[in-house]
mmCIF file with all atom_site columns, C-alpha atoms and ligand atoms in Angstrom:
data_model
loop_
_atom_site.group_PDB
_atom_site.id
_atom_site.type_symbol
_atom_site.label_atom_id
_atom_site.label_alt_id
_atom_site.label_comp_id
_atom_site.label_asym_id
_atom_site.label_entity_id
_atom_site.label_seq_id
_atom_site.pdbx_PDB_ins_code
_atom_site.Cartn_x
_atom_site.Cartn_y
_atom_site.Cartn_z
_atom_site.occupancy
_atom_site.B_iso_or_equiv
_atom_site.pdbx_formal_charge
_atom_site.auth_seq_id
_atom_site.auth_comp_id
_atom_site.auth_asym_id
_atom_site.auth_atom_id
_atom_site.pdbx_PDB_model_num
ATOM   1   C CA  . MET A 1 1   ? 0.000   0.000  0.000   1.00 88.00 ? 1   MET A CA  1
ATOM   2   C CA  . LYS A 1 2   ? 2.440   2.631  -1.182  1.00 98.00 ? 2   LYS A CA  1
ATOM   3   C CA  . ARG A 1 3   ? 1.759   6.353  -1.044  1.00 98.00 ? 3   ARG A CA  1
ATOM   4   C CA  . VAL A 1 4   ? 2.926   8.178  -4.151  1.00 99.00 ? 4   VAL A CA  1
ATOM   5   C CA  . ILE A 1 5   ? 3.501   11.921 -4.469  1.00 98.00 ? 5   ILE A CA  1
ATOM   6   C CA  . THR A 1 6   ? 4.172   14.090 -7.497  1.00 98.00 ? 6   THR A CA  1
ATOM   7   C CA  . PHE A 1 7   ? 4.444   17.805 -8.198  1.00 98.00 ? 7   PHE A CA  1
ATOM   8   C CA  . GLY A 1 8   ? 3.709   20.134 -11.071 1.00 97.00 ? 8   GLY A CA  1
ATOM   9   C CA  . THR A 1 9   ? 1.873   23.178 -12.360 1.00 97.00 ? 9   THR A CA  1
ATOM   10  C CA  . PHE A 1 10  ? -0.533  21.208 -14.582 1.00 98.00 ? 10  PHE A CA  1
ATOM   11  C CA  . ASP A 1 11  ? -1.596  24.361 -16.441 1.00 97.00 ? 11  ASP A CA  1
ATOM   12  C CA  . VAL A 1 12  ? -3.794  23.839 -19.540 1.00 96.00 ? 12  VAL A CA  1
ATOM   13  C CA  . LEU A 1 13  ? -4.203  20.128 -18.843 1.00 97.00 ? 13  LEU A CA  1
ATOM   14  C CA  . HIS A 1 14  ? -2.946  17.855 -21.619 1.00 98.00 ? 14  HIS A CA  1
ATOM   15  C CA  . ILE A 1 15  ? -2.232  14.184 -22.329 1.00 98.00 ? 15  ILE A CA  1
ATOM   16  C CA  . GLY A 1 16  ? 1.338   14.418 -20.930 1.00 98.00 ? 16  GLY A CA  1
ATOM   17  C CA  . HIS A 1 17  ? -0.105  15.413 -17.545 1.00 98.00 ? 17  HIS A CA  1
ATOM   18  C CA  . ILE A 1 18  ? -2.710  12.654 -17.644 1.00 98.00 ? 18  ILE A CA  1
ATOM   19  C CA  . ASN A 1 19  ? -0.109  10.033 -18.590 1.00 98.00 ? 19  ASN A CA  1
ATOM   20  C CA  . ILE A 1 20  ? 2.266   10.892 -15.748 1.00 98.00 ? 20  ILE A CA  1
ATOM   21  C CA  . LEU A 1 21  ? -0.509  11.029 -13.150 1.00 98.00 ? 21  LEU A CA  1
ATOM   22  C CA  . GLU A 1 22  ? -1.922  7.706  -14.329 1.00 98.00 ? 22  GLU A CA  1
ATOM   23  C CA  . ARG A 1 23  ? 1.512   6.039  -14.280 1.00 98.00 ? 23  ARG A CA  1
ATOM   24  C CA  . ALA A 1 24  ? 2.322   7.571  -10.865 1.00 98.00 ? 24  ALA A CA  1
ATOM   25  C CA  . LYS A 1 25  ? -0.878  6.151  -9.371  1.00 98.00 ? 25  LYS A CA  1
ATOM   26  C CA  . ALA A 1 26  ? -0.115  2.716  -10.842 1.00 98.00 ? 26  ALA A CA  1
ATOM   27  C CA  . LEU A 1 27  ? 3.045   2.598  -8.655  1.00 98.00 ? 27  LEU A CA  1
ATOM   28  C CA  . GLY A 1 28  ? 1.013   2.614  -5.439  1.00 98.00 ? 28  GLY A CA  1
ATOM   29  C CA  . SER A 1 29  ? -2.445  2.810  -3.912  1.00 98.00 ? 29  SER A CA  1
ATOM   30  C CA  . HIS A 1 30  ? -2.692  6.520  -3.039  1.00 98.00 ? 30  HIS A CA  1
ATOM   31  C CA  . LEU A 1 31  ? -1.648  9.475  -5.197  1.00 99.00 ? 31  LEU A CA  1
ATOM   32  C CA  . CYS A 1 32  ? -1.089  12.923 -3.735  1.00 98.00 ? 32  CYS A CA  1
ATOM   33  C CA  . VAL A 1 33  ? -0.379  15.844 -6.110  1.00 99.00 ? 33  VAL A CA  1
ATOM   34  C CA  . GLY A 1 34  ? 1.389   19.062 -5.125  1.00 98.00 ? 34  GLY A CA  1
ATOM   35  C CA  . ILE A 1 35  ? 0.195   21.802 -7.462  1.00 98.00 ? 35  ILE A CA  1
ATOM   36  C CA  . SER A 1 36  ? 2.477   24.803 -7.956  1.00 98.00 ? 36  SER A CA  1
ATOM   37  C CA  . SER A 1 37  ? 1.017   28.035 -6.600  1.00 98.00 ? 37  SER A CA  1
ATOM   38  C CA  . ASP A 1 38  ? 0.616   30.862 -9.106  1.00 98.00 ? 38  ASP A CA  1
ATOM   39  C CA  . GLN A 1 39  ? 3.576   32.573 -7.467  1.00 98.00 ? 39  GLN A CA  1
ATOM   40  C CA  . LEU A 1 40  ? 5.805   29.482 -7.633  1.00 98.00 ? 40  LEU A CA  1
ATOM   41  C CA  . ASN A 1 41  ? 4.895   29.034 -11.293 1.00 96.00 ? 41  ASN A CA  1
ATOM   42  C CA  . PHE A 1 42  ? 5.828   32.645 -11.975 1.00 96.00 ? 42  PHE A CA  1
ATOM   43  C CA  . SER A 1 43  ? 9.194   32.172 -10.301 1.00 95.00 ? 43  SER A CA  1
ATOM   44  C CA  . LYS A 1 44  ? 9.882   28.968 -12.331 1.00 89.00 ? 44  LYS A CA  1
ATOM   45  C CA  . LYS A 1 45  ? 8.563   30.052 -15.747 1.00 88.00 ? 45  LYS A CA  1
ATOM   46  C CA  . GLY A 1 46  ? 8.495   33.857 -15.713 1.00 92.00 ? 46  GLY A CA  1
ATOM   47  C CA  . ARG A 1 47  ? 4.805   34.015 -16.573 1.00 90.00 ? 47  ARG A CA  1
ATOM   48  C CA  . ASN A 1 48  ? 1.478   33.623 -14.849 1.00 94.00 ? 48  ASN A CA  1
ATOM   49  C CA  . PRO A 1 49  ? -0.341  30.360 -15.511 1.00 97.00 ? 49  PRO A CA  1
ATOM   50  C CA  . ILE A 1 50  ? -3.395  30.494 -17.788 1.00 96.00 ? 50  ILE A CA  1
ATOM   51  C CA  . TYR A 1 51  ? -5.518  28.780 -15.121 1.00 98.00 ? 51  TYR A CA  1
ATOM   52  C CA  . SER A 1 52  ? -5.363  30.014 -11.513 1.00 98.00 ? 52  SER A CA  1
ATOM   53  C CA  . GLU A 1 53  ? -4.122  27.730 -8.742  1.00 98.00 ? 53  GLU A CA  1
ATOM   54  C CA  . LYS A 1 54  ? -7.712  27.361 -7.494  1.00 98.00 ? 54  LYS A CA  1
ATOM   55  C CA  . GLN A 1 55  ? -8.873  26.157 -10.923 1.00 98.00 ? 55  GLN A CA  1
ATOM   56  C CA  . ARG A 1 56  ? -5.857  23.847 -11.397 1.00 98.00 ? 56  ARG A CA  1
ATOM   57  C CA  . LEU A 1 57  ? -6.451  22.355 -7.940  1.00 98.00 ? 57  LEU A CA  1
ATOM   58  C CA  . LYS A 1 58  ? -10.078 21.617 -8.791  1.00 98.00 ? 58  LYS A CA  1
ATOM   59  C CA  . ILE A 1 59  ? -9.270  20.157 -12.221 1.00 98.00 ? 59  ILE A CA  1
ATOM   60  C CA  . ILE A 1 60  ? -6.560  17.812 -10.894 1.00 98.00 ? 60  ILE A CA  1
ATOM   61  C CA  . SER A 1 61  ? -8.594  16.746 -7.862  1.00 98.00 ? 61  SER A CA  1
ATOM   62  C CA  . SER A 1 62  ? -11.419 15.665 -10.172 1.00 98.00 ? 62  SER A CA  1
ATOM   63  C CA  . LEU A 1 63  ? -9.280  13.017 -11.937 1.00 98.00 ? 63  LEU A CA  1
ATOM   64  C CA  . ARG A 1 64  ? -10.137 9.467  -10.891 1.00 98.00 ? 64  ARG A CA  1
ATOM   65  C CA  . PHE A 1 65  ? -6.530  8.404  -10.234 1.00 97.00 ? 65  PHE A CA  1
ATOM   66  C CA  . VAL A 1 66  ? -5.806  11.411 -7.962  1.00 98.00 ? 66  VAL A CA  1
ATOM   67  C CA  . ASP A 1 67  ? -6.637  10.934 -4.268  1.00 98.00 ? 67  ASP A CA  1
ATOM   68  C CA  . GLU A 1 68  ? -5.373  14.140 -2.677  1.00 98.00 ? 68  GLU A CA  1
ATOM   69  C CA  . VAL A 1 69  ? -4.138  17.579 -3.761  1.00 98.00 ? 69  VAL A CA  1
ATOM   70  C CA  . PHE A 1 70  ? -2.452  20.535 -2.120  1.00 98.00 ? 70  PHE A CA  1
ATOM   71  C CA  . ILE A 1 71  ? -0.793  23.773 -3.196  1.00 98.00 ? 71  ILE A CA  1
ATOM   72  C CA  . GLU A 1 72  ? 3.026   23.673 -3.415  1.00 98.00 ? 72  GLU A CA  1
ATOM   73  C CA  . GLU A 1 73  ? 4.177   27.102 -2.268  1.00 98.00 ? 73  GLU A CA  1
ATOM   74  C CA  . SER A 1 74  ? 7.936   26.684 -2.673  1.00 96.00 ? 74  SER A CA  1
ATOM   75  C CA  . LEU A 1 75  ? 10.405  24.177 -4.125  1.00 94.00 ? 75  LEU A CA  1
ATOM   76  C CA  . ASP A 1 76  ? 12.388  24.541 -0.888  1.00 95.00 ? 76  ASP A CA  1
ATOM   77  C CA  . LEU A 1 77  ? 9.586   22.964 1.141   1.00 97.00 ? 77  LEU A CA  1
ATOM   78  C CA  . LYS A 1 78  ? 9.686   19.689 -0.806  1.00 97.00 ? 78  LYS A CA  1
ATOM   79  C CA  . GLY A 1 79  ? 11.275  17.639 2.021   1.00 97.00 ? 79  GLY A CA  1
ATOM   80  C CA  . GLY A 1 80  ? 8.579   18.875 4.401   1.00 98.00 ? 80  GLY A CA  1
ATOM   81  C CA  . TYR A 1 81  ? 5.785   17.982 1.964   1.00 98.00 ? 81  TYR A CA  1
ATOM   82  C CA  . LEU A 1 82  ? 7.182   14.453 1.521   1.00 98.00 ? 82  LEU A CA  1
ATOM   83  C CA  . LYS A 1 83  ? 7.062   14.028 5.304   1.00 98.00 ? 83  LYS A CA  1
ATOM   84  C CA  . GLN A 1 84  ? 3.682   15.716 5.770   1.00 98.00 ? 84  GLN A CA  1
ATOM   85  C CA  . TYR A 1 85  ? 2.035   13.489 3.159   1.00 98.00 ? 85  TYR A CA  1
ATOM   86  C CA  . SER A 1 86  ? 3.989   10.339 4.229   1.00 98.00 ? 86  SER A CA  1
ATOM   87  C CA  . ALA A 1 87  ? 5.296   9.735  0.714   1.00 98.00 ? 87  ALA A CA  1
ATOM   88  C CA  . ASP A 1 88  ? 6.867   6.356  -0.057  1.00 98.00 ? 88  ASP A CA  1
ATOM   89  C CA  . ILE A 1 89  ? 7.615   7.246  -3.695  1.00 98.00 ? 89  ILE A CA  1
ATOM   90  C CA  . LEU A 1 90  ? 8.287   10.625 -5.326  1.00 98.00 ? 90  LEU A CA  1
ATOM   91  C CA  . VAL A 1 91  ? 7.518   10.612 -9.063  1.00 98.00 ? 91  VAL A CA  1
ATOM   92  C CA  . MET A 1 92  ? 8.573   13.291 -11.563 1.00 98.00 ? 92  MET A CA  1
ATOM   93  C CA  . GLY A 1 93  ? 8.928   13.491 -15.331 1.00 97.00 ? 93  GLY A CA  1
ATOM   94  C CA  . ASP A 1 94  ? 12.424  12.863 -16.671 1.00 97.00 ? 94  ASP A CA  1
ATOM   95  C CA  . ASP A 1 95  ? 12.923  16.567 -17.429 1.00 95.00 ? 95  ASP A CA  1
ATOM   96  C CA  . TRP A 1 96  ? 13.666  16.649 -13.672 1.00 96.00 ? 96  TRP A CA  1
ATOM   97  C CA  . THR A 1 97  ? 16.131  13.710 -13.691 1.00 97.00 ? 97  THR A CA  1
ATOM   98  C CA  . GLY A 1 98  ? 18.648  14.044 -10.875 1.00 97.00 ? 98  GLY A CA  1
ATOM   99  C CA  . LYS A 1 99  ? 17.049  17.183 -9.436  1.00 96.00 ? 99  LYS A CA  1
ATOM   100 C CA  . PHE A 1 100 ? 15.360  15.422 -6.518  1.00 97.00 ? 100 PHE A CA  1
ATOM   101 C CA  . ASP A 1 101 ? 17.934  12.705 -5.777  1.00 98.00 ? 101 ASP A CA  1
ATOM   102 C CA  . MET A 1 102 ? 18.675  14.344 -2.422  1.00 97.00 ? 102 MET A CA  1
ATOM   103 C CA  . PHE A 1 103 ? 15.319  13.020 -1.184  1.00 98.00 ? 103 PHE A CA  1
ATOM   104 C CA  . SER A 1 104 ? 16.223  9.385  -1.832  1.00 98.00 ? 104 SER A CA  1
ATOM   105 C CA  . SER A 1 105 ? 17.056  8.929  1.877   1.00 97.00 ? 105 SER A CA  1
ATOM   106 C CA  . GLN A 1 106 ? 13.442  9.920  2.649   1.00 97.00 ? 106 GLN A CA  1
ATOM   107 C CA  . CYS A 1 107 ? 11.600  7.965  -0.044  1.00 98.00 ? 107 CYS A CA  1
ATOM   108 C CA  . GLU A 1 108 ? 12.084  6.239  -3.377  1.00 98.00 ? 108 GLU A CA  1
ATOM   109 C CA  . VAL A 1 109 ? 12.641  8.788  -6.183  1.00 98.00 ? 109 VAL A CA  1
ATOM   110 C CA  . LYS A 1 110 ? 11.471  7.837  -9.680  1.00 98.00 ? 110 LYS A CA  1
ATOM   111 C CA  . TYR A 1 111 ? 11.685  9.792  -12.940 1.00 98.00 ? 111 TYR A CA  1
ATOM   112 C CA  . LEU A 1 112 ? 9.260   8.635  -15.618 1.00 98.00 ? 112 LEU A CA  1
ATOM   113 C CA  . PRO A 1 113 ? 9.723   9.361  -19.334 1.00 98.00 ? 113 PRO A CA  1
ATOM   114 C CA  . ARG A 1 114 ? 7.856   12.463 -20.507 1.00 97.00 ? 114 ARG A CA  1
ATOM   115 C CA  . THR A 1 115 ? 5.183   12.112 -23.155 1.00 97.00 ? 115 THR A CA  1
ATOM   116 C CA  . PRO A 1 116 ? 6.891   13.310 -26.336 1.00 96.00 ? 116 PRO A CA  1
ATOM   117 C CA  . ALA A 1 117 ? 5.883   16.331 -28.421 1.00 92.00 ? 117 ALA A CA  1
ATOM   118 C CA  . ILE A 1 118 ? 3.445   18.080 -26.102 1.00 95.00 ? 118 ILE A CA  1
ATOM   119 C CA  . SER A 1 119 ? 3.747   20.831 -23.519 1.00 94.00 ? 119 SER A CA  1
ATOM   120 C CA  . THR A 1 120 ? 1.676   23.685 -22.122 1.00 91.00 ? 120 THR A CA  1
ATOM   121 C CA  . THR A 1 121 ? 4.150   26.188 -23.598 1.00 90.00 ? 121 THR A CA  1
ATOM   122 C CA  . GLU A 1 122 ? 3.721   24.658 -27.084 1.00 93.00 ? 122 GLU A CA  1
ATOM   123 C CA  . ILE A 1 123 ? -0.070  24.689 -26.780 1.00 94.00 ? 123 ILE A CA  1
ATOM   124 C CA  . ILE A 1 124 ? 0.005   28.386 -25.812 1.00 91.00 ? 124 ILE A CA  1
ATOM   125 C CA  . GLU A 1 125 ? 2.226   29.154 -28.844 1.00 92.00 ? 125 GLU A CA  1
ATOM   126 C CA  . ILE A 1 126 ? -0.054  27.215 -31.217 1.00 93.00 ? 126 ILE A CA  1
ATOM   127 C CA  . VAL A 1 127 ? -3.185  28.945 -29.929 1.00 93.00 ? 127 VAL A CA  1
ATOM   128 C CA  . LYS A 1 128 ? -1.482  32.359 -30.101 1.00 91.00 ? 128 LYS A CA  1
ATOM   129 C CA  . ASN A 1 129 ? -0.594  31.810 -33.748 1.00 94.00 ? 129 ASN A CA  1
ATOM   130 C CA  . ILE A 1 130 ? -4.068  30.755 -34.913 1.00 92.00 ? 130 ILE A CA  1
ATOM   131 C CA  . GLU A 1 131 ? -5.333  33.428 -37.260 1.00 83.00 ? 131 GLU A CA  1
HETATM 132 N N1  . C2G B 2 .   ? 5.058   16.037 -18.174 1.00 59.50 ? 1   C2G B N1  1
HETATM 133 C C1  . C2G B 2 .   ? 5.186   14.871 -18.943 1.00 59.50 ? 1   C2G B C1  1
HETATM 134 N N2  . C2G B 2 .   ? 5.084   14.946 -20.311 1.00 59.50 ? 1   C2G B N2  1
HETATM 135 C C2  . C2G B 2 .   ? 4.870   16.136 -20.927 1.00 59.50 ? 1   C2G B C2  1
HETATM 136 C C3  . C2G B 2 .   ? 4.725   17.312 -20.169 1.00 59.50 ? 1   C2G B C3  1
HETATM 137 C C4  . C2G B 2 .   ? 4.830   17.234 -18.768 1.00 59.50 ? 1   C2G B C4  1
HETATM 138 O O1  . C2G B 2 .   ? 5.399   13.767 -18.412 1.00 59.50 ? 1   C2G B O1  1
HETATM 139 N N3  . C2G B 2 .   ? 4.812   16.158 -22.263 1.00 59.50 ? 1   C2G B N3  1
HETATM 140 C C5  . C2G B 2 .   ? 5.188   15.942 -16.714 1.00 59.50 ? 1   C2G B C5  1
HETATM 141 C C6  . C2G B 2 .   ? 6.360   16.765 -16.165 1.00 59.50 ? 1   C2G B C6  1
HETATM 142 O O2  . C2G B 2 .   ? 7.573   16.070 -16.327 1.00 59.50 ? 1   C2G B O2  1
HETATM 143 C C7  . C2G B 2 .   ? 5.963   16.932 -14.717 1.00 59.50 ? 1   C2G B C7  1
HETATM 144 C C8  . C2G B 2 .   ? 4.419   16.959 -14.788 1.00 59.50 ? 1   C2G B C8  1
HETATM 145 O O3  . C2G B 2 .   ? 4.046   16.466 -16.075 1.00 59.50 ? 1   C2G B O3  1
HETATM 146 O O4  . C2G B 2 .   ? 6.392   15.821 -13.943 1.00 59.50 ? 1   C2G B O4  1
HETATM 147 C C9  . C2G B 2 .   ? 3.869   18.367 -14.622 1.00 59.50 ? 1   C2G B C9  1
HETATM 148 O O5  . C2G B 2 .   ? 4.441   19.191 -15.599 1.00 59.50 ? 1   C2G B O5  1
HETATM 149 P P1  . C2G B 2 .   ? 4.464   20.760 -15.397 1.00 59.50 ? 1   C2G B P1  1
HETATM 150 O O6  . C2G B 2 .   ? 3.118   21.249 -15.106 1.00 59.50 ? 1   C2G B O6  1
HETATM 151 O O7  . C2G B 2 .   ? 5.239   21.368 -16.509 1.00 59.50 ? 1   C2G B O7  1
HETATM 152 O O8  . C2G B 2 .   ? 5.251   20.855 -14.019 1.00 59.50 ? 1   C2G B O8  1
HETATM 153 P P2  . C2G B 2 .   ? 6.522   21.692 -13.675 1.00 59.50 ? 1   C2G B P2  1
HETATM 154 O O9  . C2G B 2 .   ? 6.196   23.127 -13.884 1.00 59.50 ? 1   C2G B O9  1
HETATM 155 O O10 . C2G B 2 .   ? 7.693   21.052 -14.307 1.00 59.50 ? 1   C2G B O10 1
HETATM 156 O O11 . C2G B 2 .   ? 6.568   21.541 -12.078 1.00 59.50 ? 1   C2G B O11 1
HETATM 157 O O12 . C2G B 2 .   ? 8.341   20.684 -7.853  1.00 59.50 ? 1   C2G B O12 1
HETATM 158 C C10 . C2G B 2 .   ? 8.501   20.438 -9.215  1.00 59.50 ? 1   C2G B C10 1
HETATM 159 C C11 . C2G B 2 .   ? 7.743   21.299 -10.057 1.00 59.50 ? 1   C2G B C11 1
HETATM 160 O O13 . C2G B 2 .   ? 6.788   22.054 -9.404  1.00 59.50 ? 1   C2G B O13 1
HETATM 161 C C12 . C2G B 2 .   ? 7.333   20.669 -11.367 1.00 59.50 ? 1   C2G B C12 1
#
């Protein structure tokens, strides 16, 4: 009965997000998702998300393989979140490979392959360029 945790902004939900959440849940019996606050997203990506943190929280919490959600306020609090939510496995996409290895004393750290050829940034660019 493993507890899995993952983190992300999950702005403009797409198949890459669904795939990683589905695969994360398959590694255990409970999936908890830390959703980047609007402010954290701004500090990571230099732009505001399209959907607010309140909307992103509601969207992600409505997926059938997600059991629990919370707002991730800062990357520096990650160790605390892993403890607070009793995570056995931390899952991230492989664009983060190596970045969370320091938590491997606390829980198992797994990087799953990203879904190719799709990202929120690309979707925004495509929509922007539609005439
Ligand atoms: N992802 C994926 N395939 C894609 C796009 C995204 O597997 N084509 C994964 C990412 O690797 C990440 C998750 O979906 O694990 C969420 O992606 P983002 O919303 O872009 O999350 P990010 O802003 O990278 O936030 O604490 C870590 C961060 O907050 C992660």
